[in-house]
Every structure is written in structure tokens, then in C-alpha cells.
PDB file of C-alpha atoms in Angstrom:
ATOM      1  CA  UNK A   1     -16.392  -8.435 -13.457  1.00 33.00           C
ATOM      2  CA  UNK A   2     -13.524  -6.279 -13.232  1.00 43.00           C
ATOM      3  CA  UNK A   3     -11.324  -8.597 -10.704  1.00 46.00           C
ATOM      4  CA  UNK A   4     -10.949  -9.690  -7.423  1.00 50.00           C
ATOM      5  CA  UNK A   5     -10.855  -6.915  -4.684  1.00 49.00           C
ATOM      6  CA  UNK A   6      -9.401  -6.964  -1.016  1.00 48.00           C
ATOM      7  CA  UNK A   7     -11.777  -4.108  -0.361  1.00 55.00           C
ATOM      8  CA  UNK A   8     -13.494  -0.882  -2.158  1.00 64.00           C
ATOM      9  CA  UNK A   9     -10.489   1.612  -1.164  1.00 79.00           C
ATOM     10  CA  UNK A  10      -7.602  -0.152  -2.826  1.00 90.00           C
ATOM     11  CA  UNK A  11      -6.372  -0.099  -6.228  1.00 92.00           C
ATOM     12  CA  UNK A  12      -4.177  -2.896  -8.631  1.00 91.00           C
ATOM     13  CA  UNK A  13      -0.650  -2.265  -8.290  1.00 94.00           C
ATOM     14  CA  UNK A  14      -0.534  -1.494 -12.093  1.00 94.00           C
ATOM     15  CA  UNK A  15      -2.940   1.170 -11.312  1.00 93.00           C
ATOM     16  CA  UNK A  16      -1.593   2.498  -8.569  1.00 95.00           C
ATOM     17  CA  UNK A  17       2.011   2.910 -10.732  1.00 96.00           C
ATOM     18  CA  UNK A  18       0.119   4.993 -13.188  1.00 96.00           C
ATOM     19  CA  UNK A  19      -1.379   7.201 -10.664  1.00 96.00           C
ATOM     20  CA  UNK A  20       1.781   7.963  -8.860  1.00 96.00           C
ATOM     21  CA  UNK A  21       3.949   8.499 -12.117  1.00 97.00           C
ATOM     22  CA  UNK A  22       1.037  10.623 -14.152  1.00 97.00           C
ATOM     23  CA  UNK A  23      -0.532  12.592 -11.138  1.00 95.00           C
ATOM     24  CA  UNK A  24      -0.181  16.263 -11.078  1.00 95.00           C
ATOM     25  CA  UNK A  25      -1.653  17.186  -7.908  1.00 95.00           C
ATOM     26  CA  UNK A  26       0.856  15.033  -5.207  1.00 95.00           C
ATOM     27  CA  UNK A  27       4.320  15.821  -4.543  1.00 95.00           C
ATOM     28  CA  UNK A  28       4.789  11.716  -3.979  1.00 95.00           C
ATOM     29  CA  UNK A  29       2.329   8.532  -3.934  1.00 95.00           C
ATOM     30  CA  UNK A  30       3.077   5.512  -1.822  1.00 96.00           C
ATOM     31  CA  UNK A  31       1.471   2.299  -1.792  1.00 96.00           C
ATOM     32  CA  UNK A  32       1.444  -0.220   0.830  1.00 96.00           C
ATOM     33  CA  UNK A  33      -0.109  -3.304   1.950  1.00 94.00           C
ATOM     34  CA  UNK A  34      -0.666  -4.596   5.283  1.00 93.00           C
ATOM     35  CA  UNK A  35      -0.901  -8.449   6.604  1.00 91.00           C
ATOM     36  CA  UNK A  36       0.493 -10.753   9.082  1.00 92.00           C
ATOM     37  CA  UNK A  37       3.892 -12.219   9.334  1.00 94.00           C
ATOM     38  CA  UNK A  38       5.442 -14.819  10.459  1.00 93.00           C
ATOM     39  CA  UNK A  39       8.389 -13.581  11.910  1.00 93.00           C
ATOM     40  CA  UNK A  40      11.156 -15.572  13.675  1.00 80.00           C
ATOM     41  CA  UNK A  41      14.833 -15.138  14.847  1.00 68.00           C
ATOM     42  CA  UNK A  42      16.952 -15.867  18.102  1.00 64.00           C
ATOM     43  CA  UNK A  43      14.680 -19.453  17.950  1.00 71.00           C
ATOM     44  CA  UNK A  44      11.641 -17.724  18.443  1.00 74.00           C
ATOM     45  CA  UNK A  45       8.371 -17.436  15.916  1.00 82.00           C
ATOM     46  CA  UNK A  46       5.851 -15.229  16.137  1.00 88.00           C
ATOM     47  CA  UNK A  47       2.290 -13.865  14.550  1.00 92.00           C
ATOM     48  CA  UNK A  48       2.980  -9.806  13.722  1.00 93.00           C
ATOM     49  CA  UNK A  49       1.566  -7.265  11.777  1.00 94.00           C
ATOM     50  CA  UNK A  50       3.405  -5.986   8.989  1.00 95.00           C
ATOM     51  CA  UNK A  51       3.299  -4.567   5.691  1.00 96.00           C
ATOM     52  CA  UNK A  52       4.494  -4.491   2.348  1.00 96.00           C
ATOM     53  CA  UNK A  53       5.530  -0.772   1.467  1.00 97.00           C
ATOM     54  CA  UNK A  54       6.600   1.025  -1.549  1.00 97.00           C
ATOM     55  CA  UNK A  55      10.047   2.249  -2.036  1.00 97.00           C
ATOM     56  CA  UNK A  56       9.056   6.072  -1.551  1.00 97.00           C
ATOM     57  CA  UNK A  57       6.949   5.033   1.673  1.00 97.00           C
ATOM     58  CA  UNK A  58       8.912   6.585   3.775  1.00 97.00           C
ATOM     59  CA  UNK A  59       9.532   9.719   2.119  1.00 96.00           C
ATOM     60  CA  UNK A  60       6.473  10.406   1.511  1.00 95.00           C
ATOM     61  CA  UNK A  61       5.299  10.493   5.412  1.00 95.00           C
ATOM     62  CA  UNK A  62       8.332  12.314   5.657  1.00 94.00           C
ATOM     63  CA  UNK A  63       9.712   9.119   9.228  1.00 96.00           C
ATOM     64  CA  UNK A  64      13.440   9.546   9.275  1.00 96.00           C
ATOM     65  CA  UNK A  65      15.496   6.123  10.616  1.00 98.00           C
ATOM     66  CA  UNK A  66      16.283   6.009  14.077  1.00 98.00           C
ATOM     67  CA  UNK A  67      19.001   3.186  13.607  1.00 98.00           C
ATOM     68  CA  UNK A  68      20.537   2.175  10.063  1.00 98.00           C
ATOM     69  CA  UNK A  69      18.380   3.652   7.166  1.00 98.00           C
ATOM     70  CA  UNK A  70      14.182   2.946   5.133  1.00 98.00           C
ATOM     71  CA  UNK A  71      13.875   1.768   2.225  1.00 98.00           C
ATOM     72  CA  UNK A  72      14.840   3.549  -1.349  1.00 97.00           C
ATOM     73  CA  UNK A  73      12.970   3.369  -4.197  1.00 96.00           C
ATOM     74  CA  UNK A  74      16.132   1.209  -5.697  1.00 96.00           C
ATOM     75  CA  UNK A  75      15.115  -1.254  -3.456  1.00 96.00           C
ATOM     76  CA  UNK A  76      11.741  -1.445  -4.745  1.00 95.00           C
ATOM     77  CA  UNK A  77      12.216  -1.977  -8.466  1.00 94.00           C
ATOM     78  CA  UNK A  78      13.041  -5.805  -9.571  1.00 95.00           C
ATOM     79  CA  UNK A  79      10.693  -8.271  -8.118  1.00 93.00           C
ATOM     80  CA  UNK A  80      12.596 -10.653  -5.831  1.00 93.00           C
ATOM     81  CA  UNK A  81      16.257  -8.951  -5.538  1.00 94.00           C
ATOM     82  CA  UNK A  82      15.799  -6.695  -2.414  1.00 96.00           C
ATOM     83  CA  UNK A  83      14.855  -9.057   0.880  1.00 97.00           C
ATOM     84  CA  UNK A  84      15.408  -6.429   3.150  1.00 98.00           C
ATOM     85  CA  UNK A  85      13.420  -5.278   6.183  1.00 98.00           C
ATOM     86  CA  UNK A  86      12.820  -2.432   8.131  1.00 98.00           C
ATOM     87  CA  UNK A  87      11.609  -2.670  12.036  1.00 98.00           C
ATOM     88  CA  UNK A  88       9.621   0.025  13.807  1.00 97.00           C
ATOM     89  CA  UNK A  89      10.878   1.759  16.842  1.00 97.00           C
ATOM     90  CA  UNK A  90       8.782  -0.775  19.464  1.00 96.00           C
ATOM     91  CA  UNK A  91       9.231  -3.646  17.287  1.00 95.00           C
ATOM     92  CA  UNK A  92      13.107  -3.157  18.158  1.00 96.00           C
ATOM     93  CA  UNK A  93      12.682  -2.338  21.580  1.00 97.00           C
ATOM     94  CA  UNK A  94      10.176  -4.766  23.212  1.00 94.00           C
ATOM     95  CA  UNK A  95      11.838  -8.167  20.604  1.00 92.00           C
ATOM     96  CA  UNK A  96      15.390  -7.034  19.793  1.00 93.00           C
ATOM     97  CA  UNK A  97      15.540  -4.888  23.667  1.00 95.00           C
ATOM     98  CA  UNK A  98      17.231  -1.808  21.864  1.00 97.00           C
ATOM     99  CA  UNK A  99      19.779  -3.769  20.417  1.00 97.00           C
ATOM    100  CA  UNK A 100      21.915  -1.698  18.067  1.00 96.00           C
ATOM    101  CA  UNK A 101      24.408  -4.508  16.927  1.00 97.00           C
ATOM    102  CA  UNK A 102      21.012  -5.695  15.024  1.00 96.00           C
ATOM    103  CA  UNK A 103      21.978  -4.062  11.533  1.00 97.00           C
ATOM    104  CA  UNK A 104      23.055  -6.369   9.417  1.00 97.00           C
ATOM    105  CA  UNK A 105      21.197  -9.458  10.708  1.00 95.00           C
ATOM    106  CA  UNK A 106      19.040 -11.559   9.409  1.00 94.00           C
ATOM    107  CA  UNK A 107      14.875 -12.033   9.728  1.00 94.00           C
ATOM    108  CA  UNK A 108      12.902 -15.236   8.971  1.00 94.00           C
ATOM    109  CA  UNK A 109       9.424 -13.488   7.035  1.00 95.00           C
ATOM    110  CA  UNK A 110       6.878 -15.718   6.395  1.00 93.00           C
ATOM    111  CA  UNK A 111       9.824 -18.285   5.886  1.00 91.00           C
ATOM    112  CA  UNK A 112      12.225 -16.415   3.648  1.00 94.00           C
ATOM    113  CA  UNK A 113      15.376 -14.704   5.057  1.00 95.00           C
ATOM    114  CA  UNK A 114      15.535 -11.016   4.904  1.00 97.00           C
ATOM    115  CA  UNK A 115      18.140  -8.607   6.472  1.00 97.00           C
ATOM    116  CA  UNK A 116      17.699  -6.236   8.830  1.00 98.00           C
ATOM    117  CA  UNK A 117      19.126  -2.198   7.350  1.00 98.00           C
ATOM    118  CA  UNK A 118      17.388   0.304   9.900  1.00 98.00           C
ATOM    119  CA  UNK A 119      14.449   1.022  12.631  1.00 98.00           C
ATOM    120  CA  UNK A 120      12.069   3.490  12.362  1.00 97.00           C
ATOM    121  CA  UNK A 121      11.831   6.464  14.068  1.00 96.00           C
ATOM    122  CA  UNK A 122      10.165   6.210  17.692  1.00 96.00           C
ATOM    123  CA  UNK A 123       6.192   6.779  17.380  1.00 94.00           C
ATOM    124  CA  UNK A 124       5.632   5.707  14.167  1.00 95.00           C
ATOM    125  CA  UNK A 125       3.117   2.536  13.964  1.00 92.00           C
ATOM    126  CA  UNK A 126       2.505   2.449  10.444  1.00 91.00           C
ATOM    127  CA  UNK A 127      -0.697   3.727   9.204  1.00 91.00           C
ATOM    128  CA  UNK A 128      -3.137   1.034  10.044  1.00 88.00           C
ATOM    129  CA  UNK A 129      -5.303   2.099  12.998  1.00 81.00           C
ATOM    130  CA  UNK A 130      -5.675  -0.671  15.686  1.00 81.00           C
ATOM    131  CA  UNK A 131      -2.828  -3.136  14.347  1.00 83.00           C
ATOM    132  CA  UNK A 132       0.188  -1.107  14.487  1.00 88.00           C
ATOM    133  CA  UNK A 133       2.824  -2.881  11.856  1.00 92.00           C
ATOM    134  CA  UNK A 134       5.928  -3.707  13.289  1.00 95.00           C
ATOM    135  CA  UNK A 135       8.106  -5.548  10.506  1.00 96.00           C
ATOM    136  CA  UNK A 136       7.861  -4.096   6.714  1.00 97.00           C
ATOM    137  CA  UNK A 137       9.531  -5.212   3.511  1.00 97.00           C
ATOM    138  CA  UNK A 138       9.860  -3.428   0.092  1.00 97.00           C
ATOM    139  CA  UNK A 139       6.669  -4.096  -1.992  1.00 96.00           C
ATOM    140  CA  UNK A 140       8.702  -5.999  -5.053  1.00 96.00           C
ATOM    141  CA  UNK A 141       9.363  -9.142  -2.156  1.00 95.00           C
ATOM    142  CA  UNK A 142       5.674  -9.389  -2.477  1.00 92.00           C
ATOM    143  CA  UNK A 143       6.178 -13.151  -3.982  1.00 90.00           C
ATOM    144  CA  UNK A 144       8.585 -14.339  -1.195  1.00 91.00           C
ATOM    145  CA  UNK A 145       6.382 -13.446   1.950  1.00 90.00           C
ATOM    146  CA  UNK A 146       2.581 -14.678   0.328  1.00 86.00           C
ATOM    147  CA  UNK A 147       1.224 -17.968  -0.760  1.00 78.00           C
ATOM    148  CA  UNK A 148       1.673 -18.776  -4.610  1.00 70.00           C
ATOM    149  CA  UNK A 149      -2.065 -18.659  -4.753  1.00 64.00           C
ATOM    150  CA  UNK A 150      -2.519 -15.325  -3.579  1.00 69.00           C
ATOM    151  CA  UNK A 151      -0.018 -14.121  -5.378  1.00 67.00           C
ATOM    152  CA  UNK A 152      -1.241 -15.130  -8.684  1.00 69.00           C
ATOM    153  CA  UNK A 153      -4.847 -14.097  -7.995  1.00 73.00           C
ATOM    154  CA  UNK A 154      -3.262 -10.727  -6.627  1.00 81.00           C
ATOM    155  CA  UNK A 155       0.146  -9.939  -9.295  1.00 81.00           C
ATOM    156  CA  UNK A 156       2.444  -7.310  -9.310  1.00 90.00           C
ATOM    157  CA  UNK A 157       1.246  -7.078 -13.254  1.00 88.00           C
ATOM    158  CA  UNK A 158      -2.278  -7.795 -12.976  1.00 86.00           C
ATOM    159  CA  UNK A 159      -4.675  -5.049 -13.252  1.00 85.00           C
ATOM    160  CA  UNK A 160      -7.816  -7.078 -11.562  1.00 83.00           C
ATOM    161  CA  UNK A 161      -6.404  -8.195  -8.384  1.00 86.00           C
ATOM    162  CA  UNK A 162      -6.495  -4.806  -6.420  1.00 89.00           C
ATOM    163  CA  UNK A 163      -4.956  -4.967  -3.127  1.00 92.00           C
ATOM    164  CA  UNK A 164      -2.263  -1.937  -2.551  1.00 95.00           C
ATOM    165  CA  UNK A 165      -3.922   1.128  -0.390  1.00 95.00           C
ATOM    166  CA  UNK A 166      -3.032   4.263  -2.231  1.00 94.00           C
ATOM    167  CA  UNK A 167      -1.946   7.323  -0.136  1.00 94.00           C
ATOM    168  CA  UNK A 168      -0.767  10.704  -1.459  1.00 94.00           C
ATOM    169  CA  UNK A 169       1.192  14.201   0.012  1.00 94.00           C
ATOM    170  CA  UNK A 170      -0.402  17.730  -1.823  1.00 94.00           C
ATOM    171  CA  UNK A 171       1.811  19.497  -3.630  1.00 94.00           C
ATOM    172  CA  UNK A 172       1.920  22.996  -2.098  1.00 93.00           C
ATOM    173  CA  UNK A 173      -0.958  25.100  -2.454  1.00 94.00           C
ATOM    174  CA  UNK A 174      -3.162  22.315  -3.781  1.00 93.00           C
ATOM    175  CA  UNK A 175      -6.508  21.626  -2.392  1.00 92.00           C
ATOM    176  CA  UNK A 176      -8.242  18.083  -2.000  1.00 91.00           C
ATOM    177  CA  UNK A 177     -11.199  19.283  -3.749  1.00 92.00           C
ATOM    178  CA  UNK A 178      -8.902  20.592  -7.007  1.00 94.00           C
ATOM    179  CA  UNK A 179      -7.040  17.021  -6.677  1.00 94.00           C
ATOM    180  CA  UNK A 180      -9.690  15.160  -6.836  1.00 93.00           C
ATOM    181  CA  UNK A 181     -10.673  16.772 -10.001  1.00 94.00           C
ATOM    182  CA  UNK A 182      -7.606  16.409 -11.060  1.00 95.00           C
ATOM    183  CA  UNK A 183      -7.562  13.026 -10.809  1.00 94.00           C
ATOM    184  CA  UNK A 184     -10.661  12.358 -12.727  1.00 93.00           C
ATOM    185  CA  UNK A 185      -9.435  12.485 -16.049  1.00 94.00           C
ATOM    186  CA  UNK A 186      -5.900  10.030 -15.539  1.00 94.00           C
ATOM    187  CA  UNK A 187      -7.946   7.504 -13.242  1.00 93.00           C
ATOM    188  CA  UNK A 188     -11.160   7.331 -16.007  1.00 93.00           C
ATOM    189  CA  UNK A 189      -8.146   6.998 -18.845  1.00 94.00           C
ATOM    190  CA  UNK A 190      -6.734   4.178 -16.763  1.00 93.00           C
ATOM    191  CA  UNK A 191      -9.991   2.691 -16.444  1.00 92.00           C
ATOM    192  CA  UNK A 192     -10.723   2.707 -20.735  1.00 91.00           C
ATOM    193  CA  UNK A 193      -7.419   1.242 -20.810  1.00 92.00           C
ATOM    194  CA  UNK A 194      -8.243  -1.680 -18.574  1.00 88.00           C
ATOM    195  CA  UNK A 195     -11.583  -2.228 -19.847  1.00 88.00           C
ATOM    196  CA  UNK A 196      -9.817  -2.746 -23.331  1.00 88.00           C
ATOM    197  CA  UNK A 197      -7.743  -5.796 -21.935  1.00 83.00           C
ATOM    198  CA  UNK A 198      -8.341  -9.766 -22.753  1.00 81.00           C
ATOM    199  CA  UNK A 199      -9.281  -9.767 -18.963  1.00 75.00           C
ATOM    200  CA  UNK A 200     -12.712  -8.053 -19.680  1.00 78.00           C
ATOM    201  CA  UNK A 201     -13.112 -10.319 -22.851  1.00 79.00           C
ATOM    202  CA  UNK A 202     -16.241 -12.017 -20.858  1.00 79.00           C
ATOM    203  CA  UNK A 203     -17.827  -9.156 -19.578  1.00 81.00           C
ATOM    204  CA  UNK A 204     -21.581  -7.665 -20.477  1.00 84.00           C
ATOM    205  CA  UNK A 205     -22.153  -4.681 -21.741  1.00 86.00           C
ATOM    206  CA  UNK A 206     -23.789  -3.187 -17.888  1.00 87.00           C
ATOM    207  CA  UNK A 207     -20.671  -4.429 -16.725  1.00 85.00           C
ATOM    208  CA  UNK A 208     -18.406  -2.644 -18.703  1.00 84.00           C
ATOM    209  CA  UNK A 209     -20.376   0.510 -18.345  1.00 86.00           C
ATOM    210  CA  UNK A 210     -20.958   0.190 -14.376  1.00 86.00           C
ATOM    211  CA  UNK A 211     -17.075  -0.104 -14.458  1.00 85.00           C
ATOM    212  CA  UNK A 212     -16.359   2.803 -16.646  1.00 87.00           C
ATOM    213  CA  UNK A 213     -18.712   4.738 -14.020  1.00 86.00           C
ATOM    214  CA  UNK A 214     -16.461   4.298 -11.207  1.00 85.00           C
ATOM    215  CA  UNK A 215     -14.361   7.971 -10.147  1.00 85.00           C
ATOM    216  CA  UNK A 216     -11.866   8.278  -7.534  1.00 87.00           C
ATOM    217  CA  UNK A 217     -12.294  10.614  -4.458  1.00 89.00           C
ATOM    218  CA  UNK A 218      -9.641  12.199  -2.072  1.00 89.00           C
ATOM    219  CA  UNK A 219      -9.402  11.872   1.582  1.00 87.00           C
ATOM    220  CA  UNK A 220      -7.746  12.978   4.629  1.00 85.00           C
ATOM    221  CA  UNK A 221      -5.251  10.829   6.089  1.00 79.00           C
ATOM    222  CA  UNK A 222      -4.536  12.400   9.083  1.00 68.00           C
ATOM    223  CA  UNK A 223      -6.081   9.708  10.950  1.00 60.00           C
ATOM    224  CA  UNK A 224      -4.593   6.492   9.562  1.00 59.00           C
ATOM    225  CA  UNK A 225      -6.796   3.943   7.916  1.00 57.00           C
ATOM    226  CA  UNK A 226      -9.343   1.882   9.805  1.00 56.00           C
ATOM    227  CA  UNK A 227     -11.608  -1.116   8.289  1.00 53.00           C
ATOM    228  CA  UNK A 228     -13.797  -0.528  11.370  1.00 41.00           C
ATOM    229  CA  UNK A 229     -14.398   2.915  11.082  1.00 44.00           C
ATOM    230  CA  UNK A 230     -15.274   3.320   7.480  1.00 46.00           C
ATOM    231  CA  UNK A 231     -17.298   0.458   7.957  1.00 43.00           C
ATOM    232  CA  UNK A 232     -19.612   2.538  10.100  1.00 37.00           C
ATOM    233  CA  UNK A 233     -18.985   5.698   8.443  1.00 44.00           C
ATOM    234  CA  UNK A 234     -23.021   5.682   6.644  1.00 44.00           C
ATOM    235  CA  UNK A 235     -21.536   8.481   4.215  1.00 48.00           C
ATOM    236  CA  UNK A 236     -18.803   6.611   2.699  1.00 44.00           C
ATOM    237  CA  UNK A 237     -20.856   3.175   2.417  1.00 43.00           C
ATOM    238  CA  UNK A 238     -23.726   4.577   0.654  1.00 43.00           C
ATOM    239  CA  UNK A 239     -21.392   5.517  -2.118  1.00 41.00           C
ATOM    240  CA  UNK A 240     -19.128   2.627  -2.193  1.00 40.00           C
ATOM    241  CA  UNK A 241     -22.479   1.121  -3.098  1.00 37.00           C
ATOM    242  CA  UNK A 242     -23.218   3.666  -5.456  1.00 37.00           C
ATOM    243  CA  UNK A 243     -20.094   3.856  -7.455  1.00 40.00           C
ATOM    244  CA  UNK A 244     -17.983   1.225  -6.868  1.00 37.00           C
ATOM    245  CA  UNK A 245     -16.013   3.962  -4.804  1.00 37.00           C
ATOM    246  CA  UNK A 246     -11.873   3.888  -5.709  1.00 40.00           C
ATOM    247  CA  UNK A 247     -10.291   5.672  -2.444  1.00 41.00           C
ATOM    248  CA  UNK A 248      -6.948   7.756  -2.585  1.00 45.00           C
ATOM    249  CA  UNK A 249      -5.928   8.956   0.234  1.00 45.00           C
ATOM    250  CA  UNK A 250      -4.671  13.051   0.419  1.00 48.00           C
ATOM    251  CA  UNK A 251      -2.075  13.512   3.291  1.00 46.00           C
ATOM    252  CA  UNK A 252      -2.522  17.361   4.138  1.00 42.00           C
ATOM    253  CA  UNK A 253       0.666  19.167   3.949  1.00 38.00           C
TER     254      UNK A 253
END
């Protein structure tokens, strides 16, 4: 097998490092993750959803702060050294009730204490469709906000786990048809690479080649993601279950 998969549209975070360093077709390449939190502070706990988010995340979608500042990407590079968290605009309003003093303080996460540098701009919900994030944390604290066992099925290093959702902004004048081609050659290299590691020591021969098979296709993202609707989407499931389908995301200029 080629690993453990949270779904069909997400790639290893490996992976998704060599797309976003070795592309030629996207002016910038974020990768986030979304799941629940448990968030607490002024004595109160509660269930929210959140996300784990690259560095560049919010460059990319081009969301300014409205209070305090987003993430770098020098806050996404060492596993473990940035605990720092960014709340979005109704987040701040409806829990914190617009409280600007809240720079600077600190955020229980899933147990671990992380301090609060900025709020996002007012209207942005993150990107998942239905369960608008509200808390998110640089990618690298990955370890400090999941269980030990999900984090060793799922590593920051490990090329089978894939769990980070993959979205990209075109360069200028680039289409999503001449990305996608594009992309075919890096993401088929990345796959020879992988297939060449200790992890596919076990594998058959069909299951090396239905790997090598698999190609990467380029979407719009002007509507967010949503489980749901590319569940029902007959189009898109017919080849996921062809090919193994690999989705990267193209946010249109």
C-alpha cells in the first residue's frame, strides 16, 4: 500500500513541501489541516473547529490581520518552537467580545498553552465549507495539539501518512489546464522517489504500478472545500476510483 490516507484530495506533508518549493506554475502553495480543538481560557473549555496552517497561509489568500499580526513562515519552520495562535474575526468577537487587550495572552489547545499574536480579518472563516475554523496554529505545533498515535501514523517526515490539503494561487497569466500539466512531471518524480523508499519494501508489483499511475489534477477554489459536496459530485468520484485521484487546489487570480 502506499500509506494511510485521511481522504483522496490530500497529500503527505513531505509531498506537499516538494510541490510548493519545485512548482512553476503558483506564485505560493499553502497547506493546512483542519480538526477540532479543545480550546479553553477565562475557566471555560470548549469543542471548536480549527486548523493547522502553513506559515505562508495567509499570504497566499492574500487575509490581512485585523488586530496584532498571521503567521510568518519563520514561525512555521522547527517543529515544536512556535505555540502561537491566530483567532478569526468571530472567534474574537462572540468568546473574547472584541477584546483588544487579548494580544499577548495565552490559549489552552488541545491542552498545550499557546499565545495569542493577531485576529483575522472580519469575514474570513477559513476555507472549510460548513465548519468555519475559528482558532489556527502554525503547522510545525502539529505534535503538541494531536494524540502521539496520530501523530506517528501521520509525521511531519513521513511520506505515507497524507493528511495536509494542498491549495495553490496562479502565477499571472497561467491557466489551470497548463498547471496541471505542469505539474505532471514534479508530482510523477515525487512519486518514483517514494516508491523507492524502505516503506514500499512489502509492496507487489500491481501495487507499485497502480501507485506510479496516480496524476494530480487542478481545481478551483473559489468555493472552499467541502467533504459533502465532492462526495456527491459523480464526476470527481468516478475518478478518485479510477486513479487514486491526488487533488491540488488552483486559487484563480
Amino acid at each position: 500500500s502506499d500509506g494511510p490516507s485521511m481522504s483522496d484530495d490530500v497529500l503527505s506533508y513531505p509531498a506537499y513541501k516538494d510541490i510548493r518549493d519545485n512548482n512553476r506554475v503558483f506564485s505560493g502553495v499553502l497547506g493546512y489541516h483542519q480538526l477540532a480543538f479543545g480550546v479553553g481560557s477565562e475557566g471555560q473549555t470548549q469543542r471548536i473547529p480549527g486548523a493547522l496552517v502553513s506559515g505562508n497561509y495567509f499570504d497566499v489568500l492574500g487575509v490581512q490581520a485585523f488586530l496584532g499580526r498571521t503567521f510568518s513562515t519563520d514561525d512555521d519552520r522547527i517543529p515544536g518552537t512556535h505555540p502561537l495562535a491566530v483567532l478569526t474575526y468571530d472567534f474574537w468577537v462572540d468568546r473574547f467580545h472584541s477584546n483588544r487587550g487579548i494580544l499577548g495572552q495565552s490559549i489552552i489547545v488541545n491542552g498545550a498553552a499557546f499565545t495569542i499574536i493577531g485576529v483575522s480579518a472580519k469575514g474570513f472563516r477559513g476555507l472549510e465549507v460548513g465548519a468555519p475554523a475559528k482558532i489556527l496554529v502554525p503547522m510545525m505545533m502539529r505534535n503538541q495539539v494531536t494524540a502521539e498515535s496520530w501523530t506517528s501514523m501521520f509525521g511531519l517526515n513521513s511520506r505515507r501518512g497524507r493528511w495536509v490539503r494542498v491549495l495553490g494561487r496562479l502565477k499571472q497569466g497561467v491557466t489551470a489546464s497548463q498547471a496541471k500539466a505542469s505539474l505532471q512531471p514534479l508530482f510523477h518524480s515525487i512519486l518514483e522517489m517514494e516508491v523507492r523508499q524502505k516503506e514500499f519494501a512489502g509492496a507487489t508489483a500491481d501495487i507499485r504500478s497502480e501507485f506510479l499511475r496516480s496524476w494530480m489534477d487542478v481545481k478551483p477554489a473559489s468555493g472552499g472545500h467541502s467533504d459533502a459536496r465532492e462526495q456527491y459530485q459523480t464526476p470527481l468520484r468516478v475518478l478518485m476510483g479510477m486513479v487514486g485521484l491526488v487533488l491540488l487546489i488552483a486559487c484563480a487570480n
